[in-house]
mmCIF file of C-alpha atoms and ligand atoms in Angstrom:
data_model
loop_
_atom_site.group_PDB
_atom_site.id
_atom_site.type_symbol
_atom_site.label_atom_id
_atom_site.label_comp_id
_atom_site.label_asym_id
_atom_site.label_seq_id
_atom_site.Cartn_x
_atom_site.Cartn_y
_atom_site.Cartn_z
ATOM 1 C CA MET A 1 -1.856 12.700 5.814
ATOM 2 C CA LYS A 2 -5.899 12.349 6.648
ATOM 3 C CA ILE A 3 -8.055 14.106 4.624
ATOM 4 C CA VAL A 4 -11.536 14.078 6.044
ATOM 5 C CA ALA A 5 -15.159 15.728 5.013
ATOM 6 C CA PHE A 6 -18.235 17.246 6.611
ATOM 7 C CA SER A 7 -21.149 16.629 3.709
ATOM 8 C CA ASN A 8 -24.384 17.407 3.546
ATOM 9 C CA GLN A 9 -26.416 18.272 0.687
ATOM 10 C CA LYS A 10 -29.036 20.456 3.204
ATOM 11 C CA GLY A 11 -28.008 23.907 3.747
ATOM 12 C CA GLY A 12 -27.378 25.662 7.163
ATOM 13 C CA VAL A 13 -26.278 22.505 9.586
ATOM 14 C CA ALA A 14 -23.319 23.270 10.630
ATOM 15 C CA LYS A 15 -20.702 21.761 8.166
ATOM 16 C CA THR A 16 -18.677 24.733 7.407
ATOM 17 C CA THR A 17 -19.422 25.491 11.627
ATOM 18 C CA SER A 18 -17.541 21.936 12.770
ATOM 19 C CA CYS A 19 -15.067 22.423 10.379
ATOM 20 C CA LEU A 20 -14.105 25.204 11.855
ATOM 21 C CA ASN A 21 -13.260 24.916 14.756
ATOM 22 C CA LEU A 22 -12.976 20.827 14.163
ATOM 23 C CA ALA A 23 -9.302 22.019 12.487
ATOM 24 C CA ALA A 24 -8.894 24.580 15.069
ATOM 25 C CA GLN A 25 -8.091 21.968 17.908
ATOM 26 C CA ALA A 26 -6.115 19.714 15.278
ATOM 27 C CA ALA A 27 -3.984 21.739 14.427
ATOM 28 C CA LEU A 28 -3.087 21.830 17.773
ATOM 29 C CA LYS A 29 -1.604 18.227 17.190
ATOM 30 C CA GLY A 30 -0.995 19.181 14.005
ATOM 31 C CA LYS A 31 0.088 20.575 10.919
ATOM 32 C CA THR A 32 -3.805 20.749 9.475
ATOM 33 C CA LEU A 33 -5.037 22.475 5.805
ATOM 34 C CA LEU A 34 -8.710 23.908 5.576
ATOM 35 C CA ILE A 35 -10.057 23.342 1.831
ATOM 36 C CA ASP A 36 -13.139 25.791 1.438
ATOM 37 C CA CYS A 37 -14.896 23.905 -1.420
ATOM 38 C CA ASP A 38 -18.373 25.833 -0.901
ATOM 39 C CA LYS A 39 -19.175 28.737 -3.579
ATOM 40 C CA GLN A 40 -20.903 30.421 -1.151
ATOM 41 C CA ALA A 41 -17.337 30.768 0.539
ATOM 42 C CA ASN A 42 -18.847 31.544 4.353
ATOM 43 C CA LEU A 43 -15.722 28.965 5.670
ATOM 44 C CA THR A 44 -13.619 32.049 4.216
ATOM 45 C CA LYS A 45 -15.358 34.392 4.761
ATOM 46 C CA ASN A 46 -15.347 32.994 8.968
ATOM 47 C CA LEU A 47 -11.518 33.219 8.311
ATOM 48 C CA GLY A 48 -11.027 37.064 6.797
ATOM 49 C CA GLN A 49 -9.868 35.892 3.457
ATOM 50 C CA GLU A 50 -12.065 36.901 1.267
ATOM 51 C CA ASN A 51 -9.823 38.775 -1.437
ATOM 52 C CA ALA A 52 -7.167 36.106 -1.206
ATOM 53 C CA LYS A 53 -5.225 36.468 -4.932
ATOM 54 C CA THR A 54 -6.430 32.768 -6.107
ATOM 55 C CA THR A 55 -9.010 29.949 -5.775
ATOM 56 C CA ILE A 56 -10.186 26.598 -4.925
ATOM 57 C CA ASN A 57 -11.434 27.735 -8.625
ATOM 58 C CA ASP A 58 -8.025 27.454 -9.799
ATOM 59 C CA LEU A 59 -7.213 24.383 -8.635
ATOM 60 C CA PHE A 60 -10.054 22.590 -9.962
ATOM 61 C CA LEU A 61 -9.494 24.694 -13.437
ATOM 62 C CA GLY A 62 -5.477 23.548 -13.338
ATOM 63 C CA ARG A 63 -4.077 26.597 -12.798
ATOM 64 C CA PRO A 64 -1.055 28.206 -9.867
ATOM 65 C CA PHE A 65 -3.080 28.058 -6.490
ATOM 66 C CA GLU A 66 -2.170 29.805 -3.059
ATOM 67 C CA ILE A 67 -2.721 28.070 -0.864
ATOM 68 C CA VAL A 68 -2.886 30.958 2.702
ATOM 69 C CA ASN A 69 -1.733 29.960 6.097
ATOM 70 C CA VAL A 70 -4.458 31.379 8.308
ATOM 71 C CA ARG A 71 -3.083 30.019 12.126
ATOM 72 C CA LYS A 72 -0.434 28.580 13.771
ATOM 73 C CA ASN A 73 -0.276 25.252 12.011
ATOM 74 C CA LEU A 74 -3.354 25.972 10.203
ATOM 75 C CA ASP A 75 -3.471 26.663 5.971
ATOM 76 C CA LEU A 76 -6.679 27.374 4.058
ATOM 77 C CA ILE A 77 -7.729 26.942 0.378
ATOM 78 C CA PRO A 78 -9.866 30.180 -0.327
ATOM 79 C CA SER A 79 -12.909 30.152 -1.870
ATOM 80 C CA SER A 80 -14.894 32.423 -3.884
ATOM 81 C CA ILE A 81 -18.455 33.083 -5.987
ATOM 82 C CA GLU A 82 -16.149 32.479 -9.218
ATOM 83 C CA PHE A 83 -16.276 28.449 -8.145
ATOM 84 C CA ALA A 84 -20.212 28.853 -8.871
ATOM 85 C CA GLY A 85 -19.543 28.041 -12.242
ATOM 86 C CA ILE A 86 -17.243 25.431 -11.923
ATOM 87 C CA ASP A 87 -19.470 22.551 -12.580
ATOM 88 C CA LEU A 88 -19.742 23.393 -16.054
ATOM 89 C CA LEU A 89 -16.828 24.231 -17.144
ATOM 90 C CA ILE A 90 -14.927 21.276 -15.406
ATOM 91 C CA GLN A 91 -18.255 18.548 -16.165
ATOM 92 C CA GLY A 92 -15.909 17.300 -20.033
ATOM 93 C CA LYS A 93 -12.763 16.820 -18.449
ATOM 94 C CA PHE A 94 -11.256 13.257 -18.038
ATOM 95 C CA ALA A 95 -11.141 11.732 -14.699
ATOM 96 C CA ARG A 96 -13.482 14.838 -13.600
ATOM 97 C CA GLU A 97 -14.297 13.339 -10.215
ATOM 98 C CA LEU A 98 -10.314 13.306 -8.993
ATOM 99 C CA ILE A 99 -9.336 16.420 -10.212
ATOM 100 C CA LEU A 100 -8.686 17.050 -5.870
ATOM 101 C CA LYS A 101 -7.387 14.460 -5.660
ATOM 102 C CA LYS A 102 -4.827 14.745 -8.210
ATOM 103 C CA ALA A 103 -3.941 18.569 -7.361
ATOM 104 C CA LEU A 104 -3.357 17.340 -2.808
ATOM 105 C CA GLU A 105 -0.682 14.149 -3.667
ATOM 106 C CA LYS A 106 2.219 16.111 -3.832
ATOM 107 C CA TYR A 107 1.052 17.838 0.370
ATOM 108 C CA ARG A 108 0.676 14.299 1.534
ATOM 109 C CA ASP A 109 4.001 14.187 3.205
ATOM 110 C CA ASP A 110 3.103 18.460 3.997
ATOM 111 C CA TYR A 111 -0.025 18.159 6.408
ATOM 112 C CA ASP A 112 -1.064 16.096 8.981
ATOM 113 C CA TYR A 113 -4.944 16.550 8.936
ATOM 114 C CA VAL A 114 -6.961 18.048 6.000
ATOM 115 C CA PHE A 115 -10.621 19.216 6.210
ATOM 116 C CA ILE A 116 -12.721 19.869 3.427
ATOM 117 C CA ASP A 117 -16.369 22.174 3.776
ATOM 118 C CA CYS A 118 -18.514 20.326 1.107
ATOM 119 C CA PRO A 119 -21.839 22.869 -0.176
ATOM 120 C CA PRO A 120 -24.610 22.064 0.217
ATOM 121 C CA ASP A 121 -25.455 19.881 -2.731
ATOM 122 C CA MET A 122 -24.655 16.532 -3.922
ATOM 123 C CA ASN A 123 -22.503 17.692 -7.364
ATOM 124 C CA LEU A 124 -19.454 17.420 -8.980
ATOM 125 C CA VAL A 125 -17.226 19.139 -6.214
ATOM 126 C CA THR A 126 -19.003 17.027 -3.465
ATOM 127 C CA VAL A 127 -18.297 14.031 -5.099
ATOM 128 C CA ASN A 128 -14.363 15.407 -6.248
ATOM 129 C CA ALA A 129 -13.966 15.408 -2.071
ATOM 130 C CA LEU A 130 -15.109 12.443 -1.055
ATOM 131 C CA SER A 131 -13.599 10.783 -3.467
ATOM 132 C CA VAL A 132 -10.564 11.856 -2.228
ATOM 133 C CA ALA A 133 -11.303 11.414 1.168
ATOM 134 C CA ASP A 134 -10.579 8.691 4.034
ATOM 135 C CA PHE A 135 -13.315 9.463 6.266
ATOM 136 C CA VAL A 136 -16.840 11.776 6.359
ATOM 137 C CA ILE A 137 -18.756 13.986 8.667
ATOM 138 C CA VAL A 138 -22.288 13.917 8.498
ATOM 139 C CA PRO A 139 -23.535 16.504 10.679
ATOM 140 C CA VAL A 140 -27.054 16.562 10.896
ATOM 141 C CA GLN A 141 -29.296 19.780 12.356
ATOM 142 C CA ALA A 142 -31.192 18.346 15.759
ATOM 143 C CA ALA A 143 -34.229 21.200 15.210
ATOM 144 C CA GLN A 144 -35.158 20.544 12.150
ATOM 145 C CA PHE A 145 -35.608 17.154 10.650
ATOM 146 C CA SER A 146 -35.777 14.944 7.594
ATOM 147 C CA MET A 147 -34.491 11.326 7.829
ATOM 148 C CA ASP A 148 -35.332 11.251 4.274
ATOM 149 C CA GLY A 149 -32.342 13.496 3.665
ATOM 150 C CA VAL A 150 -29.592 11.540 5.984
ATOM 151 C CA SER A 151 -30.524 8.365 4.164
ATOM 152 C CA ILE A 152 -29.843 9.930 0.682
ATOM 153 C CA MET A 153 -26.704 11.093 2.888
ATOM 154 C CA ILE A 154 -25.862 7.801 3.243
ATOM 155 C CA GLU A 155 -26.673 6.337 -0.298
ATOM 156 C CA PHE A 156 -24.882 8.877 -2.098
ATOM 157 C CA ILE A 157 -21.678 8.216 -0.067
ATOM 158 C CA SER A 158 -22.093 4.378 -0.960
ATOM 159 C CA GLY A 159 -22.517 5.573 -4.135
ATOM 160 C CA VAL A 160 -19.051 7.773 -4.504
ATOM 161 C CA ARG A 161 -17.819 4.780 -2.246
ATOM 162 C CA GLU A 162 -18.485 1.871 -4.629
ATOM 163 C CA SER A 163 -16.912 3.520 -8.092
ATOM 164 C CA LEU A 164 -14.515 5.863 -6.634
ATOM 165 C CA ASN A 165 -12.759 5.590 -3.116
ATOM 166 C CA GLU A 166 -13.636 1.982 -1.160
ATOM 167 C CA ASP A 167 -11.624 3.440 0.779
ATOM 168 C CA LEU A 168 -14.555 5.718 2.401
ATOM 169 C CA THR A 169 -15.750 5.557 5.506
ATOM 170 C CA ILE A 170 -18.047 7.243 7.638
ATOM 171 C CA LEU A 171 -16.037 8.725 10.386
ATOM 172 C CA GLY A 172 -19.955 9.738 12.190
ATOM 173 C CA ILE A 173 -22.735 11.277 12.305
ATOM 174 C CA LEU A 174 -23.089 14.226 14.095
ATOM 175 C CA LEU A 175 -25.886 15.991 15.754
ATOM 176 C CA THR A 176 -25.768 20.300 16.301
ATOM 177 C CA HIS A 177 -28.730 22.417 17.538
ATOM 178 C CA PHE A 178 -29.330 20.058 20.055
ATOM 179 C CA ASP A 179 -30.778 21.037 22.393
ATOM 180 C CA GLU A 180 -32.081 18.340 25.276
ATOM 181 C CA ARG A 181 -35.398 20.195 25.852
ATOM 182 C CA LEU A 182 -37.445 20.197 22.494
ATOM 183 C CA LYS A 183 -38.930 16.701 22.232
ATOM 184 C CA ILE A 184 -37.704 17.222 18.074
ATOM 185 C CA SER A 185 -33.508 16.392 19.402
ATOM 186 C CA ARG A 186 -34.066 13.801 21.763
ATOM 187 C CA SER A 187 -36.766 12.299 18.504
ATOM 188 C CA ILE A 188 -34.140 13.070 15.375
ATOM 189 C CA GLU A 189 -31.494 10.820 17.984
ATOM 190 C CA GLU A 190 -34.128 7.611 18.395
ATOM 191 C CA ASP A 191 -35.027 8.032 14.866
ATOM 192 C CA ILE A 192 -31.327 7.217 13.828
ATOM 193 C CA LYS A 193 -30.707 5.233 16.161
ATOM 194 C CA GLU A 194 -33.667 3.059 14.908
ATOM 195 C CA ASN A 195 -32.678 2.908 11.057
ATOM 196 C CA GLY A 196 -28.865 1.138 12.345
ATOM 197 C CA TRP A 197 -27.266 4.088 12.589
ATOM 198 C CA GLY A 198 -26.484 4.611 16.578
ATOM 199 C CA ASP A 199 -22.807 3.496 16.234
ATOM 200 C CA ALA A 200 -22.268 5.885 14.395
ATOM 201 C CA LEU A 201 -23.835 9.093 16.166
ATOM 202 C CA PHE A 202 -20.672 10.712 17.747
ATOM 203 C CA LYS A 203 -21.326 10.288 21.516
ATOM 204 C CA THR A 204 -20.472 14.130 21.682
ATOM 205 C CA ARG A 205 -23.276 16.416 20.120
ATOM 206 C CA ILE A 206 -23.182 20.226 19.163
ATOM 207 C CA ARG A 207 -25.522 21.950 21.962
ATOM 208 C CA ARG A 208 -27.045 24.954 20.343
ATOM 209 C CA ASN A 209 -25.152 28.385 21.788
ATOM 210 C CA THR A 210 -24.993 32.005 20.146
ATOM 211 C CA ALA A 211 -21.555 31.352 21.621
ATOM 212 C CA ILE A 212 -21.014 29.839 18.061
ATOM 213 C CA GLU A 213 -23.399 32.358 15.772
ATOM 214 C CA ASN A 214 -21.563 35.508 16.915
ATOM 215 C CA SER A 215 -18.266 34.200 17.029
ATOM 216 C CA GLN A 216 -18.617 34.068 12.684
ATOM 217 C CA HIS A 217 -20.361 37.707 12.738
ATOM 218 C CA LYS A 218 -18.068 40.258 10.673
ATOM 219 C CA ASP A 219 -17.210 41.985 13.368
ATOM 220 C CA PHE A 220 -14.865 39.023 14.660
ATOM 221 C CA ARG A 221 -15.017 36.093 12.238
ATOM 222 C CA MET A 222 -13.195 34.096 15.268
ATOM 223 C CA THR A 223 -13.042 30.288 16.432
ATOM 224 C CA ILE A 224 -15.183 29.429 19.283
ATOM 225 C CA PHE A 225 -12.182 29.268 21.240
ATOM 226 C CA GLU A 226 -11.268 32.415 20.669
ATOM 227 C CA TYR A 227 -14.264 33.984 20.974
ATOM 228 C CA ASP A 228 -15.012 32.697 23.883
ATOM 229 C CA LYS A 229 -12.747 29.333 25.249
ATOM 230 C CA LYS A 230 -15.825 28.961 28.000
ATOM 231 C CA SER A 231 -18.903 29.014 26.236
ATOM 232 C CA THR A 232 -20.507 25.559 25.325
ATOM 233 C CA GLY A 233 -19.692 25.931 21.813
ATOM 234 C CA ALA A 234 -16.042 25.633 22.359
ATOM 235 C CA ILE A 235 -16.423 23.198 25.266
ATOM 236 C CA ASP A 236 -18.506 20.573 22.691
ATOM 237 C CA TYR A 237 -15.848 21.636 19.449
ATOM 238 C CA MET A 238 -12.753 20.661 22.030
ATOM 239 C CA ASN A 239 -14.555 17.254 23.959
ATOM 240 C CA LEU A 240 -15.680 16.731 19.341
ATOM 241 C CA GLY A 241 -12.406 17.170 18.661
ATOM 242 C CA LYS A 242 -10.673 14.680 20.878
ATOM 243 C CA GLU A 243 -13.660 12.093 19.599
ATOM 244 C CA VAL A 244 -12.950 13.053 15.885
ATOM 245 C CA LEU A 245 -9.315 12.595 16.673
ATOM 246 C CA HIS A 246 -9.175 9.187 18.508
ATOM 247 C CA LYS A 247 -11.834 7.512 16.095
ATOM 248 C CA ILE A 248 -9.145 8.926 13.047
ATOM 249 C CA LYS A 249 -6.768 7.041 14.737
ATOM 250 C CA LYS A 250 -8.468 4.371 15.329
ATOM 251 C CA TYR A 251 -9.875 3.412 11.968
ATOM 252 C CA SER A 252 -6.711 4.149 10.743
ATOM 253 C CA GLU A 253 -4.615 1.150 12.958
HETATM 254 N N1 ATP B 1 -24.333 24.827 17.841
HETATM 255 C C1 ATP B 1 -24.913 26.610 17.127
HETATM 256 N N2 ATP B 1 -25.969 27.005 17.720
HETATM 257 C C2 ATP B 1 -26.427 27.581 17.284
HETATM 258 N N3 ATP B 1 -25.916 28.567 16.108
HETATM 259 C C3 ATP B 1 -24.522 27.142 15.303
HETATM 260 C C4 ATP B 1 -24.260 26.581 15.511
HETATM 261 N N4 ATP B 1 -23.784 25.821 14.697
HETATM 262 C C5 ATP B 1 -23.938 26.379 13.590
HETATM 263 N N5 ATP B 1 -25.020 27.185 13.669
HETATM 264 C C6 ATP B 1 -25.165 28.763 13.339
HETATM 265 O O1 ATP B 1 -25.895 27.921 12.533
HETATM 266 C C7 ATP B 1 -25.447 28.628 10.984
HETATM 267 C C8 ATP B 1 -25.118 27.761 10.308
HETATM 268 O O2 ATP B 1 -24.123 26.905 10.615
HETATM 269 P P1 ATP B 1 -22.892 26.898 9.062
HETATM 270 O O3 ATP B 1 -22.676 27.628 8.112
HETATM 271 O O4 ATP B 1 -21.854 26.290 9.465
HETATM 272 O O5 ATP B 1 -23.786 25.861 8.495
HETATM 273 P P2 ATP B 1 -23.506 24.973 7.003
HETATM 274 O O6 ATP B 1 -24.304 23.608 7.463
HETATM 275 O O7 ATP B 1 -22.595 25.002 6.648
HETATM 276 O O8 ATP B 1 -24.162 25.394 5.448
HETATM 277 P P3 ATP B 1 -24.405 25.288 4.674
HETATM 278 O O9 ATP B 1 -24.407 23.707 3.846
HETATM 279 O O10 ATP B 1 -25.768 26.964 3.618
HETATM 280 O O11 ATP B 1 -23.265 25.633 3.991
HETATM 281 C C9 ATP B 1 -24.400 29.984 10.865
HETATM 282 O O12 ATP B 1 -25.272 30.856 10.818
HETATM 283 C C10 ATP B 1 -24.700 29.106 11.778
HETATM 284 O O13 ATP B 1 -23.432 29.524 13.352
HETATM 285 MG MG1 MG B 2 -21.543 25.666 4.428
#
């Protein structure tokens, strides 16, 4: 079982979009589990599971919880707004950073891939996700930039690696909302390289594509492959899927 977390404290950078569409690609290769760790529950809504009986909140509180099957080879632990209060509730608990890790232990043989969608925060929930993950993917919106934000995220990942999870590897930095006609998209790529993270950049960039937005509209709620498999969004996520699975394999050898 290989566990990948999608994390960036910045909102709207395509964490959820990337988590969903890459999980759809992974599910073509093996049993895949999606975990929605965000109280906004966008991943859960994108999969039409907002009325699920139990959620990630139950998992964190040590209660019984259900895993929902959402597609062939693809399961989900949903989230909901009730997860908003979790930080306070687990604050005083023993090993509160390792709740998710402990809960997933018994599923080790059930899944080939686990993809965790993190909230746009550096809170205890994100620490839990990074503590159980083998890999983290950091999506960066190539349209609106703050190099500081990326540096803070990478420092945060290093902090978790040093204190809680020495095996945590940055699988890659992913440029999203990319538009090569825009100067800012190109300069962000340059900035990342100048800061020494060029090797971590995924070769595939996710171009800005309205089909991606439309696929998540409440009237559709599909993966980009189901919505329009010929769209540039589908092509980009298919290429990224190959790159991600290849990198996971390479790092695991
Ligand atoms: N390549 C793209 N082109 C156009 N729109 C996109 C693209 N990727 C994502 N979006 C849209 O951008 C918005 C933000 O994406 P998403 O919800 O995946 O970001 P996020 O990082 O998970 O946000 P949050 O931090 O709020 O959880 C969504 O409306 C999504 O449909
Ligand atoms: Mg999200």
